[in-house]
Structure formats: structure tokens, C-alpha cells
PDB file of C-alpha atoms in Angstrom:
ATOM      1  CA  UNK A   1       0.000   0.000   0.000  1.00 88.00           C
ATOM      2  CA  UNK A   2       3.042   2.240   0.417  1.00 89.00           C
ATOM      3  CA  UNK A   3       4.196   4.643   3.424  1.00 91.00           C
ATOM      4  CA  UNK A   4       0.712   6.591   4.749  1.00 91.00           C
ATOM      5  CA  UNK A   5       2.668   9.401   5.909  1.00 92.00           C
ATOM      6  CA  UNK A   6       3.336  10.380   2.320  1.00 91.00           C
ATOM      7  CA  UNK A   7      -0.203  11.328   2.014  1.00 88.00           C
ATOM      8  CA  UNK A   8       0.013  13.831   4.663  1.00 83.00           C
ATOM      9  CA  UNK A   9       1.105  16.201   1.353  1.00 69.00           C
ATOM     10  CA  UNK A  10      -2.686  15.248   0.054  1.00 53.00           C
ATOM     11  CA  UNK A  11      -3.440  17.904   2.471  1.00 50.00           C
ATOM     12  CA  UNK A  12      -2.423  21.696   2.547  1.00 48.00           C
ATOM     13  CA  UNK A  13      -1.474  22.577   5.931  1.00 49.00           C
ATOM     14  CA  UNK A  14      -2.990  25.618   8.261  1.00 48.00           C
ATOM     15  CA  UNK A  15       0.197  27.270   8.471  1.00 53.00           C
ATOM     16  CA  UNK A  16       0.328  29.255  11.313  1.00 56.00           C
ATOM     17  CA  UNK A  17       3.055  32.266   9.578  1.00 61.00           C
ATOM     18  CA  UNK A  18       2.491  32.580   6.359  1.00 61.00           C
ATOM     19  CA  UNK A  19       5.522  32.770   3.984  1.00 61.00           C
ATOM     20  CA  UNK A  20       4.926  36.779   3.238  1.00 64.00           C
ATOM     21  CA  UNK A  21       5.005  36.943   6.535  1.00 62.00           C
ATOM     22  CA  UNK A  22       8.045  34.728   7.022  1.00 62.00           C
ATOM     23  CA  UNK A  23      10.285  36.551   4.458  1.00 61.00           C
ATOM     24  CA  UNK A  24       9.553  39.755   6.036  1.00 61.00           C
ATOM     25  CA  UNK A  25      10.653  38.669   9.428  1.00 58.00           C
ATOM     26  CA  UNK A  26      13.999  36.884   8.485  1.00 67.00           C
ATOM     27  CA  UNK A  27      16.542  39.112   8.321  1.00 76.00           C
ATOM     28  CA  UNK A  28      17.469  40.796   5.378  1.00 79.00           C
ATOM     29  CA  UNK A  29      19.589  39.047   2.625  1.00 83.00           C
ATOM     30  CA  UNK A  30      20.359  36.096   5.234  1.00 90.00           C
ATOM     31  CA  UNK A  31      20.104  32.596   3.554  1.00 93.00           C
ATOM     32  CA  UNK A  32      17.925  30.349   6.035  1.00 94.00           C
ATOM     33  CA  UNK A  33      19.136  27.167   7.792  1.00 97.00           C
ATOM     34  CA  UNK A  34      16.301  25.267   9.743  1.00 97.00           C
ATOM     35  CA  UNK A  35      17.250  22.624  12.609  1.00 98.00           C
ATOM     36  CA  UNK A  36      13.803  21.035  14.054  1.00 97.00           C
ATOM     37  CA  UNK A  37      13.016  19.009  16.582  1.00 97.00           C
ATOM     38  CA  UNK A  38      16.506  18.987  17.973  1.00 98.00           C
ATOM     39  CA  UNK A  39      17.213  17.295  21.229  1.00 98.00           C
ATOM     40  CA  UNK A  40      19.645  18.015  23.874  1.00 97.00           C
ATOM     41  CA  UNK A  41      23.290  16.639  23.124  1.00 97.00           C
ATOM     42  CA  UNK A  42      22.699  17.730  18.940  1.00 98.00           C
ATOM     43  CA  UNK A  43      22.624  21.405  19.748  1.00 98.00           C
ATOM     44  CA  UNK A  44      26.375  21.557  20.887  1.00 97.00           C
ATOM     45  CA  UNK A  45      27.047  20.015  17.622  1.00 98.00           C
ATOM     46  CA  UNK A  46      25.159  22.392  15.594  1.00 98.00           C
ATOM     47  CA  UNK A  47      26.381  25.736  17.045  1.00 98.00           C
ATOM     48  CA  UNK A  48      29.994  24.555  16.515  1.00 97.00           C
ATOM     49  CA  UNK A  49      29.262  23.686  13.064  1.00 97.00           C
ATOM     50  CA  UNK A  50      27.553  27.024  12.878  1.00 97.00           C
ATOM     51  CA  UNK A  51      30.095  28.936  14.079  1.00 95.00           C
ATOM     52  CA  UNK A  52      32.668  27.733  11.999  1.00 95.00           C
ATOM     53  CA  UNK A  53      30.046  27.976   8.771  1.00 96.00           C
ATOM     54  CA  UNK A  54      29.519  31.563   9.701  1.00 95.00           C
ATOM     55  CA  UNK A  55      33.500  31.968   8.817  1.00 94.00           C
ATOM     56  CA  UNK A  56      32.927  30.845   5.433  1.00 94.00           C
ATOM     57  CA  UNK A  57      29.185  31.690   4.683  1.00 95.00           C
ATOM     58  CA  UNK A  58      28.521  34.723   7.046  1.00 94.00           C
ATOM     59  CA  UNK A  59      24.869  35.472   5.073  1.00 94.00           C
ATOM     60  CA  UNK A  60      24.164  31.623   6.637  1.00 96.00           C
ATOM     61  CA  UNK A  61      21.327  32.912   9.942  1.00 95.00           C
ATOM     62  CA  UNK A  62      20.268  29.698  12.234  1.00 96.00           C
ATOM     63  CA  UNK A  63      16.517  29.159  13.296  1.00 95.00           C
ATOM     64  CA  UNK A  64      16.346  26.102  15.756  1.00 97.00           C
ATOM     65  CA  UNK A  65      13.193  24.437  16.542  1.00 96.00           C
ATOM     66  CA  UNK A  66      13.712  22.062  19.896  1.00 97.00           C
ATOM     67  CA  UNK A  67      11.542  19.020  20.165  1.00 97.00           C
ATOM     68  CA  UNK A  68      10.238  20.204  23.755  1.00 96.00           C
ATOM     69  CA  UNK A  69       9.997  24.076  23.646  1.00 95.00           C
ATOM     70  CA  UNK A  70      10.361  24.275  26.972  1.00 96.00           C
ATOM     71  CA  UNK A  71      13.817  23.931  27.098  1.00 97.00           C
ATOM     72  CA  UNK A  72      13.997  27.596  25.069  1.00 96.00           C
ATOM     73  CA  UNK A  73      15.805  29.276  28.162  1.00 96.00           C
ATOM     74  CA  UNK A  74      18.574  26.399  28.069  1.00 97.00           C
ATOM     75  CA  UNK A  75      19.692  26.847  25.011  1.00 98.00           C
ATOM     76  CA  UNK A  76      19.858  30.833  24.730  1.00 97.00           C
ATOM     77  CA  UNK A  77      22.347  30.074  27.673  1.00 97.00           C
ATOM     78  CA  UNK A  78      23.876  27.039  25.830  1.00 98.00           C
ATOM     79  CA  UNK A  79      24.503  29.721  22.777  1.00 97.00           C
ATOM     80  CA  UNK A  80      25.762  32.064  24.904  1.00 96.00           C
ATOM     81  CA  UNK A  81      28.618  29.695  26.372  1.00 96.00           C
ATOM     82  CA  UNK A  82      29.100  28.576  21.943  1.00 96.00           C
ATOM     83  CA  UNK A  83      29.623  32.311  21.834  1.00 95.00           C
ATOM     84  CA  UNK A  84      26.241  33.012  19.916  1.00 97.00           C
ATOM     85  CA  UNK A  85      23.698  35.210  20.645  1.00 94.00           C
ATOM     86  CA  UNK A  86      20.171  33.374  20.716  1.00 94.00           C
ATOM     87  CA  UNK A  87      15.998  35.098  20.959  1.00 89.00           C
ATOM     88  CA  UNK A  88      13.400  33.589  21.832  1.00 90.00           C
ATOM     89  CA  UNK A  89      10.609  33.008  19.550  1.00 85.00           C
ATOM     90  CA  UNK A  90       8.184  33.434  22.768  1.00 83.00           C
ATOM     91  CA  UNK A  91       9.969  36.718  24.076  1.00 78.00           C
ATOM     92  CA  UNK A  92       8.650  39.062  21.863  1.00 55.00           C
ATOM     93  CA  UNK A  93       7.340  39.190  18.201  1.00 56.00           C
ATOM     94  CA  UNK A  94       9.231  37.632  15.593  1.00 53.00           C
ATOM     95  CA  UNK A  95      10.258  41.162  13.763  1.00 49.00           C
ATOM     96  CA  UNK A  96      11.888  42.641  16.721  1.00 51.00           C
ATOM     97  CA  UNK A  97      13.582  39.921  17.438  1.00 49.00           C
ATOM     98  CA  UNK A  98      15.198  39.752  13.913  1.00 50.00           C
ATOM     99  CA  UNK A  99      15.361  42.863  12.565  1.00 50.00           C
ATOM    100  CA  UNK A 100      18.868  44.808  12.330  1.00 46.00           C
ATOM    101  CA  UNK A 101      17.464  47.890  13.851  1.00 40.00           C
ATOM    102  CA  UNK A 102      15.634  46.114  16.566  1.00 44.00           C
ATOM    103  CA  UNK A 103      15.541  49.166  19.120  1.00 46.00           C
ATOM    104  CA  UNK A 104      16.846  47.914  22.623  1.00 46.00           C
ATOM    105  CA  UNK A 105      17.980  44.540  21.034  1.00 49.00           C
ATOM    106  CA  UNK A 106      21.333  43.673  19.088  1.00 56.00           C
ATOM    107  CA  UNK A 107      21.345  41.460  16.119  1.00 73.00           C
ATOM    108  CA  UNK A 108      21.286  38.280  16.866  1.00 86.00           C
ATOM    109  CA  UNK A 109      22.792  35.038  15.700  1.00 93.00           C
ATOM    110  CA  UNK A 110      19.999  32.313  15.786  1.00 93.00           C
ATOM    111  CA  UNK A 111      16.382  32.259  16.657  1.00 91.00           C
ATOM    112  CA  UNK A 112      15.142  29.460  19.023  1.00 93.00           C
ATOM    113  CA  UNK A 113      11.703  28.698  17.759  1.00 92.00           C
ATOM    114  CA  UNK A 114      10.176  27.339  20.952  1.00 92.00           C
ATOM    115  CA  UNK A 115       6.432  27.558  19.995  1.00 87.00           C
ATOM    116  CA  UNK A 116       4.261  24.903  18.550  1.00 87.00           C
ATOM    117  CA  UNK A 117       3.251  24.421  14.914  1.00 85.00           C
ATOM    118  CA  UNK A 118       5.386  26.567  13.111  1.00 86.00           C
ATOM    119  CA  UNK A 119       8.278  24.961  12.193  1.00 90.00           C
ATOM    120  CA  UNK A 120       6.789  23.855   8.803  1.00 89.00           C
ATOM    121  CA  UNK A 121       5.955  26.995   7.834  1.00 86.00           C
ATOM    122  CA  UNK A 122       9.730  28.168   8.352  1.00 89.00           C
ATOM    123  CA  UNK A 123      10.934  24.753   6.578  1.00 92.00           C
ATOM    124  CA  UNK A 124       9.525  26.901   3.361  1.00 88.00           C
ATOM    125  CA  UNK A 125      11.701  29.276   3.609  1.00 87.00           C
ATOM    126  CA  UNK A 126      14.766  27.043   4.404  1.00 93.00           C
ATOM    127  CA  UNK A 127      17.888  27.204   2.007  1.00 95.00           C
ATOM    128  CA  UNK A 128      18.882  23.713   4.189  1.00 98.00           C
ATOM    129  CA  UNK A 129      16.678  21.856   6.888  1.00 98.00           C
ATOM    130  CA  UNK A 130      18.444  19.373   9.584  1.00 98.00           C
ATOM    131  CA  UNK A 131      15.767  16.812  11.134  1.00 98.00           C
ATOM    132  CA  UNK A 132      16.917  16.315  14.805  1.00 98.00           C
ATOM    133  CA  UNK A 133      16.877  13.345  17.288  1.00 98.00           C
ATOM    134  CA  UNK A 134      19.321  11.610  14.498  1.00 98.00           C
ATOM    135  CA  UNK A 135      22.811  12.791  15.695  1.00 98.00           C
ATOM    136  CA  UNK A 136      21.873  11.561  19.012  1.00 98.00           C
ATOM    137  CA  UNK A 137      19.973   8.208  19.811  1.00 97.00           C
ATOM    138  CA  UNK A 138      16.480   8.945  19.649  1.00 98.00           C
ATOM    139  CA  UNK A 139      15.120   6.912  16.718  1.00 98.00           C
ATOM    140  CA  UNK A 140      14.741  10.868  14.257  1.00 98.00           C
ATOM    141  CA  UNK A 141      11.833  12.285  13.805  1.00 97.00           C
ATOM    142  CA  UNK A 142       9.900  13.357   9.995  1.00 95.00           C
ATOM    143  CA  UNK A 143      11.470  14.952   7.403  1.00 97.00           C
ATOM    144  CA  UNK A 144       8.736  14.757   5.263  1.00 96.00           C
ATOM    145  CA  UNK A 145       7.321  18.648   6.347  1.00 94.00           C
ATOM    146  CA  UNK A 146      11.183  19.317   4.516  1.00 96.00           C
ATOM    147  CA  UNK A 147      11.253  17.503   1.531  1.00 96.00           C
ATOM    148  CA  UNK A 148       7.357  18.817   0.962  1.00 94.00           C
ATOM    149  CA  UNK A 149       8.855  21.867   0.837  1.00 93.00           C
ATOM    150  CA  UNK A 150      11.722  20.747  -1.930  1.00 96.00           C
ATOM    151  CA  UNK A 151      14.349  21.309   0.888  1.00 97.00           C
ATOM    152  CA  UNK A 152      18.000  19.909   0.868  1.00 98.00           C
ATOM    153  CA  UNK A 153      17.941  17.804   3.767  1.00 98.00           C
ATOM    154  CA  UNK A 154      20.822  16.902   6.583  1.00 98.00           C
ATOM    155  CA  UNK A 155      20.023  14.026   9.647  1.00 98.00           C
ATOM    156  CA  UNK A 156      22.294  11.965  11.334  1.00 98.00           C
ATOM    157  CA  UNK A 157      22.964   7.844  11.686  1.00 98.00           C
ATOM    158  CA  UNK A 158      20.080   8.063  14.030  1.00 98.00           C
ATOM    159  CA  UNK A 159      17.193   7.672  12.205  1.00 98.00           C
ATOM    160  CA  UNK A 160      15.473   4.119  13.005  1.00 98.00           C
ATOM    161  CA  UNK A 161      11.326   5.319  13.428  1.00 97.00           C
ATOM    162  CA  UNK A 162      11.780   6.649  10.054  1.00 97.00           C
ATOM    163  CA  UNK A 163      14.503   4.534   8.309  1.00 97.00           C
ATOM    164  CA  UNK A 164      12.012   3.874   5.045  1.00 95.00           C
ATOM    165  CA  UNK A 165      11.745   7.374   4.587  1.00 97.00           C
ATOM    166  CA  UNK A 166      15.247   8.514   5.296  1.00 98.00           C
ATOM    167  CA  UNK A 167      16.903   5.688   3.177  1.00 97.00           C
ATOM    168  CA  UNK A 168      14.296   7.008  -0.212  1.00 96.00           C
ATOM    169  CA  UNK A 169      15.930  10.369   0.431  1.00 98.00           C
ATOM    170  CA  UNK A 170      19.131   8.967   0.468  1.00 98.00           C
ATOM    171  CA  UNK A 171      18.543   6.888  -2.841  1.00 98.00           C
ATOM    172  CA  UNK A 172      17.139   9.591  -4.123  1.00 98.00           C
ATOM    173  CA  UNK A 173      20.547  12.463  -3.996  1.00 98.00           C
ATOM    174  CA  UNK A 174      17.545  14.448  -1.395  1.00 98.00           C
ATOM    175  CA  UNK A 175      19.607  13.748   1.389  1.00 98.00           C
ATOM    176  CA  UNK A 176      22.782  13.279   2.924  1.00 98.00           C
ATOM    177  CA  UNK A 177      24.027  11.984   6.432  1.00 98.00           C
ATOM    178  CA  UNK A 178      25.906  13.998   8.660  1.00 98.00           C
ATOM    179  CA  UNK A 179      28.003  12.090  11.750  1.00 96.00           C
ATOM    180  CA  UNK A 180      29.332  14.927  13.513  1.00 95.00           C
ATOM    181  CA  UNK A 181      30.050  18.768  13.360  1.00 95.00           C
ATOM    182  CA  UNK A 182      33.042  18.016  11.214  1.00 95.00           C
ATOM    183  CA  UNK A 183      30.778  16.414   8.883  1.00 97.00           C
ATOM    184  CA  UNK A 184      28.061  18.683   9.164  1.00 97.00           C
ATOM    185  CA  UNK A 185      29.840  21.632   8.433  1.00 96.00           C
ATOM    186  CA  UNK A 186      30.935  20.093   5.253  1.00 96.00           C
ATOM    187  CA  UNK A 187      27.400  19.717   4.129  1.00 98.00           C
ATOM    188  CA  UNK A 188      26.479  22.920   4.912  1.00 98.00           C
ATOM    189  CA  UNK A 189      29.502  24.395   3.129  1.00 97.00           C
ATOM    190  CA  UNK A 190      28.870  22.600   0.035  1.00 97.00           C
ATOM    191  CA  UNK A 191      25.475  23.341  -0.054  1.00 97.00           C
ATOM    192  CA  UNK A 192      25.352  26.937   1.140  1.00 97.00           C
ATOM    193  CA  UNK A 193      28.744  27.762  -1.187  1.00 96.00           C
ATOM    194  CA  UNK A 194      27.189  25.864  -4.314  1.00 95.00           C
ATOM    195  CA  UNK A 195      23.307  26.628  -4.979  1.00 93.00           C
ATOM    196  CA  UNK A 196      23.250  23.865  -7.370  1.00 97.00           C
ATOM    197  CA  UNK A 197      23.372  21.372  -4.947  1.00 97.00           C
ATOM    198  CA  UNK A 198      21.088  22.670  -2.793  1.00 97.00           C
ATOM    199  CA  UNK A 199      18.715  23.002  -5.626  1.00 97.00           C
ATOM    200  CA  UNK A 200      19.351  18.866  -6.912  1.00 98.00           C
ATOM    201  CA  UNK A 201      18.973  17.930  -3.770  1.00 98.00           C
ATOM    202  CA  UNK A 202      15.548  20.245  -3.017  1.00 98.00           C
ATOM    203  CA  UNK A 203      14.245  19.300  -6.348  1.00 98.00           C
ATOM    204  CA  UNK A 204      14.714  15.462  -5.944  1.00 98.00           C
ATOM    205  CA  UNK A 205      13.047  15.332  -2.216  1.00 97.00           C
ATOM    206  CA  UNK A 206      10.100  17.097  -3.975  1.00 96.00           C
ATOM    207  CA  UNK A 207       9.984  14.696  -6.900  1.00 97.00           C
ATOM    208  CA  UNK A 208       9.847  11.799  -4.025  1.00 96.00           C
ATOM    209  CA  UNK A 209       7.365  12.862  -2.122  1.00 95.00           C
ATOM    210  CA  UNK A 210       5.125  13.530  -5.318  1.00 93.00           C
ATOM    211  CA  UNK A 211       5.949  10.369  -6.575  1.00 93.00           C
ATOM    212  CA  UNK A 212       4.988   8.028  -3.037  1.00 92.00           C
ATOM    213  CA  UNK A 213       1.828  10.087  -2.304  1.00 90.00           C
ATOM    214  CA  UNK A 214       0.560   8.946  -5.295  1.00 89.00           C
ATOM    215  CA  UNK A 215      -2.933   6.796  -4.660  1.00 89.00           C
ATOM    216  CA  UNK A 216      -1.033   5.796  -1.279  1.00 91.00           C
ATOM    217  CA  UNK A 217      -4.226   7.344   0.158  1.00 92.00           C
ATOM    218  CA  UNK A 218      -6.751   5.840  -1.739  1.00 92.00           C
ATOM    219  CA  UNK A 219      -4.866   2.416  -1.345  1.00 93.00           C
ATOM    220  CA  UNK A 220      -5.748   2.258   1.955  1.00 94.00           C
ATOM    221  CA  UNK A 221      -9.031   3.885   2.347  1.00 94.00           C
ATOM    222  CA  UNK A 222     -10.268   0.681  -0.279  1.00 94.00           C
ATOM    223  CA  UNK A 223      -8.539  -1.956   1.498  1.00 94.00           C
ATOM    224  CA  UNK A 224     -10.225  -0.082   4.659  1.00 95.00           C
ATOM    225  CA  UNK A 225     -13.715  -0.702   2.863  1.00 96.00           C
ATOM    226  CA  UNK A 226     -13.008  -4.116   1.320  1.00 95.00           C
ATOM    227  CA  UNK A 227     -12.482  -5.217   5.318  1.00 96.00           C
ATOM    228  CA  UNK A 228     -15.936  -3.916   6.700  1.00 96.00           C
ATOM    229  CA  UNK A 229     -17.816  -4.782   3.532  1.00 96.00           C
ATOM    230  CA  UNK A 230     -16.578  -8.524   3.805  1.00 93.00           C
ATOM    231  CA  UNK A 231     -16.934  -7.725   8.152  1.00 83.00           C
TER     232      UNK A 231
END
């Protein structure tokens, strides 16, 4: 019958930001790189891979979803120690936060998105998207919200509840696995340096996802109704 979470595409989400309202929020001429659902033990990993990126790509700004949002207030301090300045998604709204001229606020480094339901609206506006609980042992967690958005995709060796999906992407050029910062960082440089593969990569998650949703729906709604007919 094929992978049901495909079909969650069938479906157009209630985005909670809308991507007008996205693009006037990031800051300007930034290129976006999304981490969600990141859990602790990963984010060390990505700020030193960020830090080092910014070096090379300093147009590169980080938005980080954690999987529990709660844990916002860590990781502004867990920045601070990586030598990055983190906001809050929660502290204020989104433009002060970003913006250059932010009144009382300086610039800041990353955004910690620690609200619910609004990570796959950002994933739209993603140059890069890194799918969390996969650099650490906790089984991954969905990057189909990325690849519906024909994103270049990162996750590390750590991605058993979804190792279907992950090893399509893989087969598919639509993603790569990352081990460590060292690794990560390489990624990101490719990608963020070279637009073309960013762009393969974006374009060939997109054509999976079209591709698997196909009838995967339907598939099972009729073996669903076959079952209770015969019932």
C-alpha cells in the first residue's frame, strides 16, 4: 500500500506564519538554515558547526526548533557559552527579534523557535533543513514537512522510526548523512557555497514525495472498505 505518511502532502497545511510573513521577518539578505526538533546533546554540535560555517558563509542565519519548547531558556544560555547570541521566539514578536534595527535589542545570531506548529511553515523558507533526534539516539523524527517543501535535507545515523523514509531520500541524492560537526559543516559548506546542490537535492526530495503520495491514500481507504464490507 506504500508509506501513509506520504499522504500527509494530500493535504495543505494551516500554516500558522504565512511565507509573506516569514520573508519579512527573516533578516534581510540572510540565507535560512532550519534545525527542528533537535534534542539536547545535537545542539552543541550544531552551534559549533555554525560557528565555523559563519566563517565561510557569514549570510548563513540559524533558526532552531527544539523538540520540547520548553527547554527555550537552556539553550539561549547554551549559545551564549558557543559564543552566539540566541531570541526567543516566545519573548517578543518575531520582527523585533530579527530585525537589524531592533531598538533595545542587538542582532542576533539564531532564533530558538520554541512555539508549537510553526516549524513547517519556516521549513519553506529554508535554504537547508536538519531533522533532529538523528545525531543523538532517539530513533529521528519526519522529514517529510522538509522535503514537501523541496528542501536539501541533513540528519544523522540516528534515524530508526523513520529509516524507510530517510533511506528514499538517500537513494534519491535528497539527502545526505551527517556524523558529527566536522561532517556537518561540510554539508552545509557545500550546499550553502554551491546553490546547485542545494537546488538537486531540493528538487529530488520534492519529486519523491510527489511520486509516493501517489494513490497511497486511496490504497488504503479501499482496502479499509473491502475489510468492513466482507466484516
Amino acid at each position: 500500500l506504500g508509506n501513509l505518511k506520504y499522504a500527509a502532502g494530500q493535504t495543505p497545511a494551516q500554516t500558522p506564519i504565512s511565507n509573506q510573513a516569514l520573508a519579512t521577518l527573516l533578516p534581510p539578505g540572510k540565507s535560512l538554515w532550519v534545525c527542528g526538533s533537535t534534542h539536547a546533546g545535537e545542539e552543541e554540535i550544531i552551534f559549533a558547526a555554525y560557528d565555523q560555517l559563519r566563517a565561510r558563509c557569514p549570510d548563513v542565519f540559524l533558526l532552531l526548533a527544539p523538540r520540547r519548547p520548553e527547554r527555550g531558556e537552556e539553550l539561549v544560555s547554551l549559545a551564549n557559552k558557543c559564543g552566539l547570541t540566541a531570541r526567543l521566539r516566545s519573548q517578543q514578536g518575531l520582527l523585533q527579534i530579527l530585525s537589524e534595527s531592533s531598538g533595545n535589542n542587538p542582532p542576533c545570531d539564531l532564533l530558538i523557535l520554541d512555539s508549537i506548529g510553526e516549524l513547517a511553515s519556516c521549513y519553506s523558507l529554508a535554504a537547508v533543513a536538519f531533522i533532529g533526534g538523528s545525531l543523538v539516539a532517539e530513533g529521528g523524527h519526519n522529514p517529510l514537512e522538509a522535503a514537501w517543501a523541496g528542501k536539501a535535507i541533513l540528519f544523522g545515523r540516528h534515524m530508526e522510526d523513520f529509516s524507510e523514509i530517510a533511506a528514499d531520500l538517500i537513494a534519491t541524492g535528497a539527502a545526505r548523512v551527517v556524523a558529527d560537526a566536522a561532517e556537518l559543516m561540510a554539508a552545509l559548506t557545500e550546499i550553502f557555497t554551491d546553490t546547485a546542490t542545494g537546488e538537486k537535492m531540493g528538487a529530488a526530495a520534492l519529486a519523491l514525495t510527489t511520486a509516493r503520495r501517489q494513490g497511497v491514500l486511496a490504497g488504503h481507504l479501499q482496502a479499509i472498505a473491502q475489510l468492513l464490507a466482507a466484516k
